Coordinates of C-alpha atoms and ligand atoms in Angstrom, one line a residue:
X789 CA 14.6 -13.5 -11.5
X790 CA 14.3 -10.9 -14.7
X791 CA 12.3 -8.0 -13.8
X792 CA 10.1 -9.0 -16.8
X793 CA 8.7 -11.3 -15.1
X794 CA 8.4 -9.8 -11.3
X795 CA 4.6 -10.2 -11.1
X796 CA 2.6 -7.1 -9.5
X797 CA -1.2 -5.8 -8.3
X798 CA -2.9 -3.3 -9.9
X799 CA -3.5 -0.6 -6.8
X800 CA -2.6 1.9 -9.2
X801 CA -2.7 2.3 -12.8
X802 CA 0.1 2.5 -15.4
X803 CA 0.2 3.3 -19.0
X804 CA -0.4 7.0 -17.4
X805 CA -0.5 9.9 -20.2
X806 CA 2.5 11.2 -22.3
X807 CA 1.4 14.8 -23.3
X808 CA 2.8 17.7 -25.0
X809 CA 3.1 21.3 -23.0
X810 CA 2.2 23.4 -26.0
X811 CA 0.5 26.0 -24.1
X812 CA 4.2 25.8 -22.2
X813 CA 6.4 26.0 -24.9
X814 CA 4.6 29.0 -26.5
X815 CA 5.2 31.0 -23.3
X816 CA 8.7 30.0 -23.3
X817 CA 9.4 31.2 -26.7
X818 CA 9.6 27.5 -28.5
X819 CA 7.4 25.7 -30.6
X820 CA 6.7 22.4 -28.6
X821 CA 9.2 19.5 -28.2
X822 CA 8.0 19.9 -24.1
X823 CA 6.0 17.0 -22.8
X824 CA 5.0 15.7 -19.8
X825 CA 4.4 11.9 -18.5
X826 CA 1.2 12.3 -16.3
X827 CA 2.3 10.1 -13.0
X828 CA 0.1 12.2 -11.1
X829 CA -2.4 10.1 -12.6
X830 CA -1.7 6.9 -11.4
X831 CA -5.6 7.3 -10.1
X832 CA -4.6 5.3 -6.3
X833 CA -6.1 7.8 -3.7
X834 CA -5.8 10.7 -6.0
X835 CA -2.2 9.4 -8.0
X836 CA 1.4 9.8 -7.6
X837 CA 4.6 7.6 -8.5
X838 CA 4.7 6.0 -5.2
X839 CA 1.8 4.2 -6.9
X840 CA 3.9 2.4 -9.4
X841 CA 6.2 1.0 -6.3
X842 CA 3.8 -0.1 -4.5
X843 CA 2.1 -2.8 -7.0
X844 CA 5.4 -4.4 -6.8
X845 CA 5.2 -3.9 -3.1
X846 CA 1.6 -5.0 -1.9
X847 CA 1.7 -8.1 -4.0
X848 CA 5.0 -9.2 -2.0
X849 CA 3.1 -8.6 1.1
X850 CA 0.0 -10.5 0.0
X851 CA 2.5 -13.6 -1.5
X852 CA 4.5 -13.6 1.9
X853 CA 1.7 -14.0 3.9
X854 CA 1.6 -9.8 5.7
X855 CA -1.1 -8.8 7.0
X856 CA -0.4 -5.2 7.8
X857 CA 1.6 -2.6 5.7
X858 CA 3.7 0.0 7.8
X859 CA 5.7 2.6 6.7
X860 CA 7.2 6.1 7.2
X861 CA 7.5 9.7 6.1
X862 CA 6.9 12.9 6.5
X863 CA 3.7 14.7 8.1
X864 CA 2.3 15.3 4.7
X865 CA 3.7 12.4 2.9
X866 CA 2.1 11.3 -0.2
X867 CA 3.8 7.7 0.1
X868 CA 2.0 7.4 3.5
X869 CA -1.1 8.3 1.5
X870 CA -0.8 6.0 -1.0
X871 CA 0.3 2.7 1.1
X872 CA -2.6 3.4 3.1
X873 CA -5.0 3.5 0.0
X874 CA -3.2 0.4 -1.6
X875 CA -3.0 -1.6 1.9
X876 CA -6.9 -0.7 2.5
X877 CA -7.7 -1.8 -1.2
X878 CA -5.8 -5.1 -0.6
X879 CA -7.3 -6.0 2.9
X880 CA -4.2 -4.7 4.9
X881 CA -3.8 -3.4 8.1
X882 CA -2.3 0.8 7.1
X883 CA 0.6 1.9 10.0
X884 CA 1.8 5.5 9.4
X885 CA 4.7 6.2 11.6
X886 CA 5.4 10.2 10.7
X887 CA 8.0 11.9 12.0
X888 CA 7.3 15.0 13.7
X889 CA 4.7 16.8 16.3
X890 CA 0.7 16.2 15.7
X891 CA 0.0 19.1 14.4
X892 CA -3.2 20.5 16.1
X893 CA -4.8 21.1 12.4
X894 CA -5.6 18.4 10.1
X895 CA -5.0 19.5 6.2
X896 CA -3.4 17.4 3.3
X897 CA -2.7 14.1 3.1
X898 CA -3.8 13.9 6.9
X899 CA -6.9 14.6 5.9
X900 CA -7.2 11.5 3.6
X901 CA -4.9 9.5 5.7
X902 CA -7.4 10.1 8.3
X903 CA -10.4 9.1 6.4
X904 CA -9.0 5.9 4.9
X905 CA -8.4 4.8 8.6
X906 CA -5.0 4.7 8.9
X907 CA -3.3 4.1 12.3
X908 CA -1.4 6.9 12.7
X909 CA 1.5 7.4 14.9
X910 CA 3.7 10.8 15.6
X911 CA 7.2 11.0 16.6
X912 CA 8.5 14.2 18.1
X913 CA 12.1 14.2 17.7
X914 CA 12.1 18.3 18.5
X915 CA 14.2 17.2 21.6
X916 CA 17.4 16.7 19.5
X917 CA 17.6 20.0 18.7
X918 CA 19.4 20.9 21.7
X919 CA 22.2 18.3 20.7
X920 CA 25.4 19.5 19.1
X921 CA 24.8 19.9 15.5
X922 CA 26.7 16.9 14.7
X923 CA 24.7 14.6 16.9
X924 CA 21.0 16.1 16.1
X925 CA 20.2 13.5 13.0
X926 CA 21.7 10.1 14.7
X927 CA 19.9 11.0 18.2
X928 CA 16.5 11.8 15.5
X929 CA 17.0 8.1 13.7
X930 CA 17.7 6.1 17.3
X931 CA 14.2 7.1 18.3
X932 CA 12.6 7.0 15.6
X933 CA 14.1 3.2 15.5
X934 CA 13.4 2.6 19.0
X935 CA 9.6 3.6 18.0
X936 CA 8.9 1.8 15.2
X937 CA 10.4 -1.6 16.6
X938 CA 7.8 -0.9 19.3
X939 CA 4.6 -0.2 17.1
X940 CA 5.8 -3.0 15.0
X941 CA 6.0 -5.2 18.4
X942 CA 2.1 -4.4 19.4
X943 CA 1.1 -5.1 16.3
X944 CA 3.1 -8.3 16.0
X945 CA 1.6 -9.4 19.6
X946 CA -2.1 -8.9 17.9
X947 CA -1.1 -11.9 16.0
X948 CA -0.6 -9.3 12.8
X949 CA 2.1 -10.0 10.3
X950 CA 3.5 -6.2 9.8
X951 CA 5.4 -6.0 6.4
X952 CA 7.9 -2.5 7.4
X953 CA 8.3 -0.4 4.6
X954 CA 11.0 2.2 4.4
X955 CA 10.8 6.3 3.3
X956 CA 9.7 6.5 0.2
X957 CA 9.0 2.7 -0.7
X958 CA 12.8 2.7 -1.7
X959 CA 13.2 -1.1 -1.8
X960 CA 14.3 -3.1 -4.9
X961 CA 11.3 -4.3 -5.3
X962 CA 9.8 -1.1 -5.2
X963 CA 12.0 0.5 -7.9
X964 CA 11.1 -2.5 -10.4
X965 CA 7.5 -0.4 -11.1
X966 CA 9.8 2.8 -12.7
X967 CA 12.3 0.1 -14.4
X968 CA 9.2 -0.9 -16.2
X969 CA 7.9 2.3 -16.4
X970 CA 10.5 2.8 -19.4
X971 CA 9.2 0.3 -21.8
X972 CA 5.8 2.3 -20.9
X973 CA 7.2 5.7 -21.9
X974 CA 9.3 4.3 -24.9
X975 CA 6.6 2.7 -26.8
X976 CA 4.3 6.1 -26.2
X977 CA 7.2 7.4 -27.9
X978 CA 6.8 5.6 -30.7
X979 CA 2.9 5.7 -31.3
X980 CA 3.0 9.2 -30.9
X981 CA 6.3 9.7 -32.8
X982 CA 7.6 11.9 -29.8
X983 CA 11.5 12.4 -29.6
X984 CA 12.9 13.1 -26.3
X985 CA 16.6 13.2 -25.1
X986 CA 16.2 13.8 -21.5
X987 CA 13.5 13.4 -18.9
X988 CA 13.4 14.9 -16.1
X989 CA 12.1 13.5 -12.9
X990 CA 12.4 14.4 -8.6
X991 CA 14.9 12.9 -6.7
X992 CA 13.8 12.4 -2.9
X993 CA 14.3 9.2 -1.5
X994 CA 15.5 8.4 -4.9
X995 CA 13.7 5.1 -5.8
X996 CA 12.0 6.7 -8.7
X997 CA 15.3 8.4 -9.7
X998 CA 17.1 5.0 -9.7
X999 CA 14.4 3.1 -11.3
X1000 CA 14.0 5.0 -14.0
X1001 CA 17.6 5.6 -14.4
X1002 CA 18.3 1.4 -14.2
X1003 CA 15.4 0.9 -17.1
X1004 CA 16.6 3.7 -19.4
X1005 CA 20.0 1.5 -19.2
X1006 CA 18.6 -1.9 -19.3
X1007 CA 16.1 -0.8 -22.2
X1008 CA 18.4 1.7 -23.8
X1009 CA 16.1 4.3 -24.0
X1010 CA 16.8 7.5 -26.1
X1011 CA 16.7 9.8 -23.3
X1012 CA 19.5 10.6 -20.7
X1013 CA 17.2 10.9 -16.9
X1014 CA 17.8 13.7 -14.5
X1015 CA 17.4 14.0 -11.4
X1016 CA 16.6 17.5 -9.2
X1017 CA 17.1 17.2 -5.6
X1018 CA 13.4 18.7 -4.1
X1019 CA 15.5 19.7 -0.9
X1020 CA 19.6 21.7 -0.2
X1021 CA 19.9 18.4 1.8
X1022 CA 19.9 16.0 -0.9
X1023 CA 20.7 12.2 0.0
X1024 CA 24.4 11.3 -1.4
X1025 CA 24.9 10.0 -4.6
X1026 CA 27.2 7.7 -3.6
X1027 CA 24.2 6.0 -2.0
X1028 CA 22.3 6.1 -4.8
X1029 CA 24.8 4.5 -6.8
X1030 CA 25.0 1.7 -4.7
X1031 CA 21.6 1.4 -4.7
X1032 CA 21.6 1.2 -8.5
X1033 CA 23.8 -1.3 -8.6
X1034 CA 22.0 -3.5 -6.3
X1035 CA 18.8 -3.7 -7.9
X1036 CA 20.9 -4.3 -11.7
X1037 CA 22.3 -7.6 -9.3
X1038 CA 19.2 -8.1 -7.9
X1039 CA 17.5 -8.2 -11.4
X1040 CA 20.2 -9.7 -13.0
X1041 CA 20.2 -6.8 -15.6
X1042 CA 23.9 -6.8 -16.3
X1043 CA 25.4 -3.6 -15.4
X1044 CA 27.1 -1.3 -13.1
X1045 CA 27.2 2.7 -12.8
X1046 CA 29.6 5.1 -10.9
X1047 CA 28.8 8.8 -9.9
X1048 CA 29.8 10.1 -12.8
X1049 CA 27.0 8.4 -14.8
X1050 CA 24.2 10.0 -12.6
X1051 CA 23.2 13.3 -13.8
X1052 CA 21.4 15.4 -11.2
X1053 CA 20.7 19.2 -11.5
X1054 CA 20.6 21.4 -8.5
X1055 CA 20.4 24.8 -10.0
X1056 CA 21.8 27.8 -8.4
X1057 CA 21.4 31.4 -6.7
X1058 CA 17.5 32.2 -7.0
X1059 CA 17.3 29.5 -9.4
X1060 CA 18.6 26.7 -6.4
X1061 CA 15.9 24.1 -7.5
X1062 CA 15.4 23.1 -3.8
X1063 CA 14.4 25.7 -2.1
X1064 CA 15.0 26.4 1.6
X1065 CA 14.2 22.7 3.0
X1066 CA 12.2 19.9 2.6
X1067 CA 8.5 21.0 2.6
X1068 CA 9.0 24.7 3.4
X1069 CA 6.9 27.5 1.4
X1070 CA 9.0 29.8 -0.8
X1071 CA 7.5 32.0 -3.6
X1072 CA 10.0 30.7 -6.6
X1073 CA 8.9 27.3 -6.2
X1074 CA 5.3 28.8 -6.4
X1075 CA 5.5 31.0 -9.4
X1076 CA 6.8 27.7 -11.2
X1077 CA 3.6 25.9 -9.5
X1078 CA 1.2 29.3 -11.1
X1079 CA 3.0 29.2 -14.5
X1080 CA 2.4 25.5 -15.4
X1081 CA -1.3 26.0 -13.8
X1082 CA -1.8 28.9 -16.1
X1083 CA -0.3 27.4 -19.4
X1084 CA -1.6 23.7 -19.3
X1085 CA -4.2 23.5 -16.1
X1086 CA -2.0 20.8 -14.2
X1087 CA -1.3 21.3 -11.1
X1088 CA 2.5 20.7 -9.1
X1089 CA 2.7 20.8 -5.8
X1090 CA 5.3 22.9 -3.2
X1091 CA 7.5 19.9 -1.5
X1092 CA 8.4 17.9 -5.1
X1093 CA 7.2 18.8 -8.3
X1094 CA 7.0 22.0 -8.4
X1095 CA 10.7 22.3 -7.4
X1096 CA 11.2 19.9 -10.5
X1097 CA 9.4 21.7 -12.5
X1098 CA 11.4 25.0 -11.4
X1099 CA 14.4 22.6 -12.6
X1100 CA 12.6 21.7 -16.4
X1101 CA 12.2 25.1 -17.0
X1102 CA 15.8 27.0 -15.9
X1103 CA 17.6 23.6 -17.3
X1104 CA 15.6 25.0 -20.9
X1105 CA 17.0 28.4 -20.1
X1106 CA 20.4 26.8 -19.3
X1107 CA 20.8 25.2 -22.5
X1108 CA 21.0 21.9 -20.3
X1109 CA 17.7 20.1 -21.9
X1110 CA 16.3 22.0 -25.2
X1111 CA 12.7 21.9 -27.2
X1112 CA 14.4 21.0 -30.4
X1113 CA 16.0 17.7 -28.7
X1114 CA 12.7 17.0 -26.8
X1115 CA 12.4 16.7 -22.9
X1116 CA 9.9 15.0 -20.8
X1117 CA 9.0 16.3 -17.6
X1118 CA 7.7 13.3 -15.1
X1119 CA 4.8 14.6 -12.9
X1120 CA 5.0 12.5 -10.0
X1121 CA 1.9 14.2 -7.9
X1122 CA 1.6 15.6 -4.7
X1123 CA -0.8 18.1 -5.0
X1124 CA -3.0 17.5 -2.0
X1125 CA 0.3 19.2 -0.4
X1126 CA -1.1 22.5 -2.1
X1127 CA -3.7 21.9 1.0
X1128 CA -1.8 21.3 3.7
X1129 CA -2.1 23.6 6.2
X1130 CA 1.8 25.1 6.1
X1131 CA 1.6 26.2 2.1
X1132 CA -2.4 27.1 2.5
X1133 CA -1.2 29.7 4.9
X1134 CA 1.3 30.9 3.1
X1135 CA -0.7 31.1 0.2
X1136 CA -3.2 33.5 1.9
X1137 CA -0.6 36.2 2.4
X1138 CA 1.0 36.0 -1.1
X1139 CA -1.7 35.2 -3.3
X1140 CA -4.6 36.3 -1.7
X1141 CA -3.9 39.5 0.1
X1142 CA -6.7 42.6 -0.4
X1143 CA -9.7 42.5 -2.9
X1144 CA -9.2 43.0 -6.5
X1145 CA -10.7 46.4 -6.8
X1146 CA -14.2 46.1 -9.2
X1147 CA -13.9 42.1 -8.7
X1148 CA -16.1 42.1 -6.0
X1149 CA -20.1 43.1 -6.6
X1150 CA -22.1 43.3 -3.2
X1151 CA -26.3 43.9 -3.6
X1152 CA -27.6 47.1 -2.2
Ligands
LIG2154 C1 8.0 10.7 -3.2 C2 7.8 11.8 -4.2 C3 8.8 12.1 -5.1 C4 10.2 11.6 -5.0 O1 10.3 10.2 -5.4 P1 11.4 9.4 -4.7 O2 11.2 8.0 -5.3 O3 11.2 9.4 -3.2 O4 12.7 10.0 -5.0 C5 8.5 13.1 -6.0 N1 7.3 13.6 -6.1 C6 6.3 13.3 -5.3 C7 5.0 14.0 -5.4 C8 6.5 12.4 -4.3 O5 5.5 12.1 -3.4

């Protein structure tokens, strides 16, 4: 089947804005050419790109007869968030399986998990750590297996239908919403006369990545797509190869790529776009996060796009993307992560420590 004519829901809008960052350029010293594609705006329980997968996703589920969605993530993942909205829109059952402890405090995308009614399950895999090294993140994924083939089980024996959906919404099927996200961003392009060479997008568990990558080939786009790891841990390109090649037979789009086409950017010293680890507070990440709030008003978040974002910027710096050639950074949300209980803390001793002196006015 051409991707053309995979048919999807709408759980969350497309056609998202294309923008330029003039405010940005002018404090980086150049005279626009910076834009950004507004994914964070994809409107499904507050926006993100996991939206885009999942219209490609839910309306498998609802033409193969599921009846629950389940899927699997982080504590604060956004793609949990967003299957549950789209799975509650669409009259599904939402399963969260997260991986980690319950934390005693509800912040973040809990929070809205919470109130959208999501079944939420914890897996505590802290016991691994007193493996060998080497044996920690196989003993992690055999549990972690052995629990979701339970919940799925229970769920199964409640006559439900439960349609399992991996990190990330990485499936084929999934991808298709950023192949055709290309088309999207190409004729914006063109109504707004913007040129772009690159675009710059995250690169987690990669769907978005690989989409985007496999329509900028299949559509020939103008711009080259890179991808910043949002963690030193990054999953292998090999893997993501293969999975680029998969959905181009899957789709019948006629080509094949090898490592050396895929250009990700990791940055390096102070300037390592990932940080110190998936999801952990670190104060480069947030001055990136306060200098795109301060110049345009939009808001990145600590665990993706503001790592991304730390990418656009030193890449400009590094001569890798340039103003005069046009780049596009792709804001792929995330920002209820800003109040999630890890980076609110953090936040309190960094950015909000002692009282501005004459700020505050207190009535005799
Ligand atoms: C999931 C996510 C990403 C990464 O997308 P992948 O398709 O997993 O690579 C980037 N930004 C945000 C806000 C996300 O939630």
């Amino acid at each position: 089947m051409k991707i053309q004519d995979l048919t999807y829901v709408n759980a969350g809008y497309t056609d998202t804005p294309l923008e330029p960052m003039d405010r940005l350029a002018k404090a980086l010293g150049r005279n626009g050419g910076l834009y950004i594609k507004r994914d964070d705006m994809t409107g499904l329980a507050l926006g993100g790109n996991k939206a885009r997968k999942l219209n490609y996703i839910v309306k498998y589920a609802l033409d193969n007869g599921y009846t629950a969605l389940m899927t699997f993530g982080g504590v604060q993942t956004n793609h949990g968030r967003l299957t549950v909205a789209a799975a509650v829109r669409y009259g599904l059952k939402p399963i969260l399986v997260l991986k980690g402890a319950r934390p005693d405090y509800m912040s973040g995308n809990l929070l809205l998990d919470r109130l959208m009614g999501a079944d939420i399950y914890f897996v505590d895999t802290s016991a691994a750590d007193s493996l060998p090294a080497e044996e920690q993140a196989a003993a992690r994924q055999k549990f972690l297996d052995k629990v979701s083939a339970e919940i799925m089980e229970k769920y199964e024996a409640q006559g439900d239908k439960v349609l399992s959906i991996p990190v990330g919404g990485q499936t084929f099927i999934g991808s298709a919403g950023y192949v055709q996200a290309v088309p999207e961003i190409m004729r914006q392009m063109k109504e707004q006369n913007i040129k772009a060479r690159h675009l710059v997008v995250g690169y987690g568990s990669t769907g978005t990545f690989a989409g985007l990558w496999a329509g900028a080939r299949y559509y020939n786009a103008p711009f080259e797509v890179i991808g910043v790891p949002i963690e030193p841990d990054y999953r292998p390109v090999q893997e993501t190869v293969d999975f680029i090649n998969g959905l181009s037979a899957y789709f019948d789009m006629g080509f094949t790529c090898t490592a050396g086409d895929l250009h990700l950017e990791m940055g390096e010293g102070s300037h390592f776009y990932g940080g110190t680890g998936y999801n952990e507070p670190d104060s480069i990440t947030r001055s990136y996060i306060g200098l795109l709030a301060r110049t345009e008003g939009i808001f990145t978040d600590p665990c993706y796009t503001g790592k991304v974002f730390h990418g656009f910027v030193d890449m400009l710096d590094r001569g890798v993307i340039s103003a005069e050639d046009g780049a596009i950074f792709m804001h792929t949300g995330g920002a209820p992560g800003l109040w999630s209980k890890e980076h609110l803390d953090d936040m309190q001793k960094t950015c909000w420590s002692g009282e501005e002196k004459g700020h505050v006015y207190r009535a005799p």
